[in-house]
Coordinates of C-alpha atoms in Angstrom, one line a residue:
M1 CA 33.5 -12.2 -27.2
K2 CA 30.5 -11.4 -28.5
Q3 CA 28.2 -13.1 -30.0
I4 CA 25.1 -12.3 -32.1
S5 CA 21.9 -15.3 -31.7
F6 CA 21.3 -16.0 -34.9
L7 CA 17.8 -15.6 -33.6
F8 CA 18.0 -12.0 -31.4
M9 CA 19.7 -10.9 -35.6
I10 CA 16.6 -12.2 -37.1
I11 CA 14.1 -9.7 -33.8
L12 CA 16.8 -7.0 -34.6
I13 CA 15.5 -7.2 -38.2
A14 CA 12.2 -7.7 -37.7
G15 CA 11.8 -4.4 -35.2
S16 CA 11.1 -0.6 -36.0
C17 CA 15.1 0.2 -36.0
L18 CA 14.3 -1.3 -39.3
K19 CA 11.8 -0.3 -40.4
P20 CA 12.2 2.6 -43.6
D21 CA 13.1 5.6 -41.5
D22 CA 13.5 8.6 -43.7
F23 CA 12.1 11.8 -43.4
E24 CA 12.4 14.8 -45.4
I25 CA 15.3 17.6 -45.0
T26 CA 12.6 20.3 -45.6
D27 CA 15.3 23.6 -44.2
P28 CA 18.7 22.5 -45.2
E29 CA 20.6 25.0 -43.0
E30 CA 18.4 24.0 -40.3
S31 CA 18.5 20.2 -40.9
V32 CA 19.0 16.8 -38.4
I33 CA 22.5 16.9 -39.8
A34 CA 23.5 19.8 -38.0
G35 CA 24.2 17.5 -34.8
N36 CA 25.6 15.1 -33.9
G37 CA 26.5 11.5 -36.3
V38 CA 27.9 9.6 -38.6
F39 CA 27.6 10.2 -42.4
I40 CA 27.2 6.9 -44.5
V41 CA 28.8 6.6 -47.9
N42 CA 26.3 4.7 -50.3
E43 CA 28.0 2.8 -53.1
G44 CA 26.1 2.2 -55.3
N45 CA 25.6 0.4 -58.6
F46 CA 28.9 0.0 -60.9
T47 CA 28.4 2.3 -63.9
W48 CA 24.6 3.7 -62.3
G49 CA 25.3 5.8 -60.8
N50 CA 22.9 5.0 -58.4
G51 CA 25.5 6.5 -54.9
S52 CA 24.5 8.6 -52.5
V53 CA 25.2 10.1 -48.9
S54 CA 22.9 8.6 -45.7
Y55 CA 22.9 10.5 -42.3
F56 CA 22.5 9.1 -38.6
S57 CA 21.5 11.2 -36.3
Y58 CA 22.3 10.4 -32.3
D59 CA 20.2 13.9 -31.5
S60 CA 16.9 11.6 -33.6
A61 CA 18.4 8.2 -33.7
K62 CA 17.5 7.9 -36.8
I63 CA 18.8 7.9 -40.3
V64 CA 18.0 10.0 -43.2
N65 CA 18.8 8.6 -46.6
D66 CA 19.2 9.8 -50.2
V67 CA 20.4 13.7 -48.4
F68 CA 22.9 15.1 -50.4
Q69 CA 20.2 14.3 -53.8
T70 CA 16.5 15.9 -51.7
I71 CA 19.3 18.8 -50.5
N72 CA 21.0 19.6 -54.4
E73 CA 18.1 18.3 -56.4
R74 CA 20.6 16.7 -58.0
P75 CA 22.0 12.6 -58.2
L76 CA 25.6 12.7 -56.4
G77 CA 27.4 10.9 -58.9
D78 CA 28.8 6.8 -60.1
I79 CA 30.6 4.5 -56.4
P80 CA 31.4 7.4 -54.0
N81 CA 34.3 6.1 -51.6
A82 CA 35.3 8.7 -49.0
M83 CA 34.7 11.1 -47.3
D84 CA 36.1 14.0 -44.9
I85 CA 35.4 17.0 -42.8
W86 CA 37.1 20.0 -42.3
E87 CA 35.6 22.9 -40.0
D88 CA 32.6 23.6 -41.7
H89 CA 33.1 21.8 -44.7
A90 CA 32.7 18.4 -46.0
Y91 CA 33.7 16.5 -48.9
I92 CA 33.1 13.9 -50.5
V93 CA 35.3 11.5 -53.4
V94 CA 32.5 9.7 -55.9
N95 CA 35.3 7.7 -57.3
N96 CA 33.6 6.9 -60.9
S97 CA 32.6 10.4 -61.3
G98 CA 36.3 12.2 -61.4
K99 CA 34.8 14.3 -59.0
V100 CA 35.8 15.6 -55.8
E101 CA 32.1 17.6 -54.3
V102 CA 32.3 20.6 -51.4
V103 CA 29.5 20.8 -49.2
K104 CA 28.6 21.9 -46.3
K105 CA 28.8 19.5 -43.1
N106 CA 25.6 20.7 -41.7
S107 CA 23.8 20.7 -44.5
L108 CA 25.1 19.2 -47.8
K109 CA 24.3 22.2 -49.7
S110 CA 26.9 21.8 -52.9
V111 CA 29.0 24.9 -52.4
A112 CA 31.5 23.4 -55.6
T113 CA 32.4 20.6 -57.6
I114 CA 36.2 20.5 -58.3
T115 CA 35.8 18.0 -61.5
G116 CA 38.9 16.1 -63.7
L117 CA 40.2 13.3 -61.3
I118 CA 41.3 10.6 -62.1
S119 CA 39.9 7.4 -60.2
P120 CA 39.4 9.5 -57.0
R121 CA 38.7 7.5 -54.2
N122 CA 40.7 9.2 -50.7
I123 CA 40.9 12.1 -49.5
A124 CA 42.9 13.2 -46.9
V125 CA 42.6 18.1 -45.8
I126 CA 46.2 18.6 -44.5
D127 CA 44.8 22.7 -43.5
N128 CA 42.4 25.4 -44.4
N129 CA 44.1 25.6 -48.3
K130 CA 45.2 21.9 -49.6
A131 CA 43.8 18.3 -49.4
Y132 CA 45.4 15.7 -50.7
V133 CA 43.2 12.5 -53.1
S134 CA 44.6 9.6 -53.6
S135 CA 44.5 7.7 -56.7
L136 CA 43.8 3.9 -58.1
Y137 CA 45.1 3.9 -61.5
S138 CA 47.1 7.4 -61.3
D139 CA 51.1 7.1 -59.9
S140 CA 50.6 10.4 -58.1
L141 CA 48.6 12.1 -56.0
T142 CA 46.2 15.8 -56.9
I143 CA 46.2 17.9 -54.2
L144 CA 43.5 20.5 -53.9
D145 CA 43.3 23.9 -53.8
L146 CA 40.6 24.6 -51.5
K147 CA 40.1 28.2 -51.0
N148 CA 39.1 27.6 -54.7
N149 CA 38.1 24.1 -54.5
T150 CA 40.1 23.0 -57.5
L151 CA 42.5 21.3 -58.7
S152 CA 47.1 23.0 -57.7
G153 CA 49.4 20.2 -58.5
F154 CA 50.6 17.3 -57.9
I155 CA 52.7 14.9 -55.7
N156 CA 54.7 11.8 -58.7
I157 CA 54.3 9.1 -56.0
R158 CA 55.2 6.6 -58.5
R159 CA 52.5 4.2 -58.4
T160 CA 48.6 4.2 -57.3
S161 CA 47.3 4.9 -54.1
E162 CA 44.7 4.6 -51.8
S163 CA 44.2 5.5 -47.9
I164 CA 45.8 8.6 -46.3
V165 CA 46.5 8.9 -42.6
L166 CA 48.6 12.2 -41.0
S167 CA 51.3 13.1 -38.5
G168 CA 52.3 16.1 -38.2
K169 CA 53.9 17.3 -41.6
K170 CA 54.0 13.7 -43.0
A171 CA 51.1 12.3 -44.0
F172 CA 51.4 8.0 -44.9
I173 CA 49.9 6.2 -48.2
S174 CA 49.3 2.5 -49.3
N175 CA 49.8 1.8 -52.4
W176 CA 47.0 -0.6 -52.7
Y177 CA 46.6 -1.8 -56.0
G178 CA 48.7 -4.9 -56.7
G179 CA 51.2 -3.3 -55.0
K180 CA 53.8 -3.8 -51.1
E181 CA 54.2 -0.2 -50.1
V182 CA 53.3 2.7 -48.0
V183 CA 55.1 6.6 -49.3
V184 CA 55.4 8.7 -47.1
V185 CA 54.7 12.7 -47.6
N186 CA 56.4 16.0 -47.0
T187 CA 53.0 17.6 -46.8
D188 CA 54.8 21.0 -46.3
I189 CA 56.8 21.1 -49.9
D190 CA 54.5 18.8 -51.4
K191 CA 57.3 16.0 -51.4
M192 CA 57.7 12.0 -51.5
V193 CA 60.4 11.9 -48.9
D194 CA 60.2 8.0 -47.7
S195 CA 58.1 4.2 -49.0
I196 CA 58.7 2.1 -46.0
E197 CA 57.7 -2.3 -47.4
V198 CA 54.9 -3.5 -46.6
G199 CA 53.1 -6.9 -46.9
K200 CA 50.7 -7.3 -50.4
E201 CA 48.0 -4.5 -51.1
P202 CA 48.3 -2.6 -48.0
E203 CA 44.4 -1.2 -48.6
S204 CA 43.8 0.8 -44.7
M205 CA 45.8 2.3 -41.6
A206 CA 45.6 3.8 -38.1
I207 CA 48.1 5.6 -36.3
D208 CA 48.0 4.2 -31.9
K209 CA 48.6 6.1 -29.0
R210 CA 52.3 6.0 -28.7
N211 CA 53.2 7.3 -33.1
I212 CA 52.7 3.5 -34.5
L213 CA 51.6 3.0 -37.4
W214 CA 49.3 0.0 -38.5
V215 CA 49.0 -1.3 -41.7
L216 CA 46.8 -3.4 -42.6
C217 CA 47.8 -5.0 -45.8
N218 CA 44.9 -8.0 -47.1
G219 CA 47.1 -9.7 -48.8
G220 CA 46.1 -9.8 -52.3
W221 CA 43.1 -10.2 -54.4
A222 CA 44.5 -13.9 -56.6
R223 CA 44.7 -14.7 -52.9
E224 CA 48.8 -15.2 -53.2
N225 CA 50.2 -14.0 -50.1
F226 CA 49.2 -13.8 -46.7
A227 CA 48.1 -11.1 -45.0
E228 CA 49.9 -9.4 -42.9
L229 CA 49.4 -7.2 -39.7
T230 CA 52.4 -4.5 -39.8
G231 CA 53.2 -2.3 -36.8
I232 CA 55.2 1.3 -38.6
S233 CA 57.5 4.2 -36.6
I234 CA 56.0 7.3 -37.6
Q235 CA 59.5 9.1 -36.6
T236 CA 61.7 6.3 -37.8
H237 CA 59.7 4.1 -40.7
E238 CA 61.0 1.3 -39.2
I239 CA 59.0 -1.6 -39.1
V240 CA 58.5 -2.6 -35.1
K241 CA 55.6 -5.3 -35.5
R242 CA 54.7 -7.8 -38.3
L243 CA 52.0 -10.0 -37.8
I244 CA 51.5 -12.5 -40.1
F245 CA 47.4 -14.0 -40.2
P246 CA 47.6 -17.8 -40.5
S247 CA 45.8 -18.6 -44.2
I248 CA 46.4 -18.4 -46.6
L249 CA 42.2 -16.8 -47.7
D250 CA 41.9 -14.7 -44.7
S251 CA 41.3 -11.2 -46.5
P252 CA 41.2 -9.1 -43.8
S253 CA 39.8 -4.9 -44.4
S254 CA 38.9 -1.9 -42.6
L255 CA 41.3 -1.4 -40.2
R256 CA 40.1 1.4 -37.5
I257 CA 41.6 2.5 -34.3
D258 CA 39.1 3.4 -31.5
G259 CA 39.4 7.8 -29.6
D260 CA 42.1 6.6 -27.5
G261 CA 44.5 4.9 -29.9
D262 CA 45.3 1.4 -28.2
T263 CA 42.5 -1.0 -29.5
L264 CA 42.6 -1.8 -33.3
Y265 CA 39.4 -3.1 -35.1
F266 CA 39.7 -4.7 -38.8
L267 CA 36.7 -6.9 -41.1
E268 CA 38.2 -10.8 -41.5
K269 CA 34.8 -13.5 -40.7
G270 CA 33.0 -11.1 -38.4
I271 CA 35.3 -8.0 -36.3
K272 CA 38.3 -8.5 -34.6
R273 CA 39.6 -6.5 -31.7
M274 CA 43.1 -5.8 -31.0
D275 CA 44.8 -4.6 -27.6
I276 CA 48.3 -2.3 -29.4
D277 CA 50.1 -4.4 -27.2
A278 CA 48.8 -7.6 -28.3
S279 CA 51.8 -10.2 -28.5
G280 CA 49.2 -12.2 -31.6
L281 CA 45.6 -11.5 -33.7
P282 CA 43.1 -12.6 -32.5
A283 CA 41.4 -16.0 -32.9
T284 CA 38.1 -15.9 -32.7
P285 CA 35.6 -12.6 -33.7
F286 CA 34.6 -10.0 -31.0
I287 CA 31.3 -9.9 -33.7
K288 CA 30.2 -12.8 -36.5
E289 CA 28.7 -12.2 -39.1
E290 CA 25.6 -14.2 -38.4
G291 CA 25.5 -14.3 -42.1
R292 CA 25.8 -10.9 -42.8
L293 CA 28.2 -9.1 -45.7
F294 CA 30.3 -7.2 -43.5
Y295 CA 31.1 -4.9 -45.6
K296 CA 33.2 -0.9 -43.8
L297 CA 33.6 -0.8 -40.7
G298 CA 33.5 2.9 -38.4
V299 CA 34.3 3.4 -34.3
N300 CA 33.1 7.0 -33.1
P301 CA 36.2 8.6 -31.4
V302 CA 33.4 9.3 -29.0
N303 CA 31.8 6.8 -26.7
G304 CA 33.4 4.1 -28.6
D305 CA 30.6 2.9 -30.7
I306 CA 30.8 0.2 -33.6
F307 CA 28.9 0.7 -36.3
V308 CA 30.0 -1.5 -39.2
T309 CA 27.5 -1.7 -43.3
D310 CA 25.7 -5.0 -44.3
A311 CA 26.6 -4.8 -48.0
V312 CA 22.7 -7.8 -48.3
D313 CA 23.7 -8.8 -52.4
Y314 CA 25.4 -5.4 -53.4
Q315 CA 21.8 -4.6 -55.4
Q316 CA 19.7 -4.4 -52.9
N317 CA 19.4 -1.0 -50.1
G318 CA 21.8 -2.1 -47.2
F319 CA 22.4 -1.4 -43.4
V320 CA 23.8 0.4 -41.4
I321 CA 24.3 -2.0 -37.4
I322 CA 25.3 -0.2 -33.9
Y323 CA 27.2 -2.4 -31.0
D324 CA 28.7 -0.8 -27.2
N325 CA 32.1 -1.0 -27.1
K326 CA 31.7 -3.6 -25.4
G327 CA 30.0 -5.6 -28.4
D328 CA 26.0 -5.5 -27.5
P329 CA 24.3 -5.0 -29.9
I330 CA 22.6 -1.3 -30.6
A331 CA 20.6 0.2 -32.8
A332 CA 20.2 -1.4 -37.3
Y333 CA 19.4 1.2 -40.5
R334 CA 18.0 0.6 -43.0
A335 CA 20.6 3.3 -45.3
G336 CA 22.0 3.0 -49.2
I337 CA 23.0 0.3 -51.5
I338 CA 26.3 -0.9 -51.1
P339 CA 26.8 1.6 -47.6
G340 CA 30.6 1.8 -47.8
S341 CA 33.3 4.2 -45.4
M342 CA 31.2 6.8 -42.3
C343 CA 33.0 10.4 -41.4
F344 CA 31.6 10.5 -37.7
K345 CA 30.6 14.7 -37.0
V346 CA 30.4 14.1 -33.4
Q347 CA 32.6 16.4 -31.3
P348 CA 34.9 15.3 -27.9
G349 CA 33.4 16.9 -24.7
Q350 CA 29.5 16.2 -25.5
V351 CA 27.1 13.3 -24.0
I352 CA 26.7 11.3 -27.1
E353 CA 23.1 8.3 -26.6

């Protein structure tokens, strides 16, 4: 277990890695974001329209903030929540603006804006032709036509939706907001084919190397239920493991898995780490918060680096903190306001230092 001392974190915050490392992007097509790195989706303040995207470059070991606005000379929008990459394009879901921004992945130059979505949350690209978008308030998944960058239809799943993960011809969708189910959609026919009852408010999901779908349920915002981590067979949809958190006050979030598919990570009073064969939940954090406000988590699928965002006070610019897979701190960088979900743009087989 790695513990980061308060003194060390003070040194880290004061160090050169935390000074504003922003630098101007002079050529959108051949910018710093053309290499290996990580996009950080900064949510901004609700209704303020100050959401943004930052990019940490492995090649330069620097972070660039406000990339979308710099490149496109317009704001990204109100509460960007998620981002996904498919081939040459990236898709940014902007929740309170009800839209998806389609951009070039190596420059973030705008290609199209898809509007008319109802409180979109997350996106999963199915293939070259379509993507699914979840919704905080609608009982349907939205289908996007990626050839024409338009809305092309809906899938009535009879409940709101949050996280989306894909396996073969199946999409698994969590019914987070007040719900307790995971919905299964056949991606060939765009139809709901099953639902699986889990714990209260399944918030995030990940699939391991043994084709077990792990579902992290936070127990509900009112803390009326115990949180739980549930394992579900991808093939049979049967629950194979259910681990209950010990305290009604536990509110885990941001479940992630490493690139090998054998180690789970999530946030709960720090960063917890767990082997997929473990018989119980980890009792102590792998990495302590040490006075910070950990908000979202990411794990580099190539080298196992752990990225966690610090929302500070939800008002000022936050931080992105990077640890190696042993839990040792690498660096920290100032990002945008409420830095949230991360999208990794790294190539398997390439050396990342």
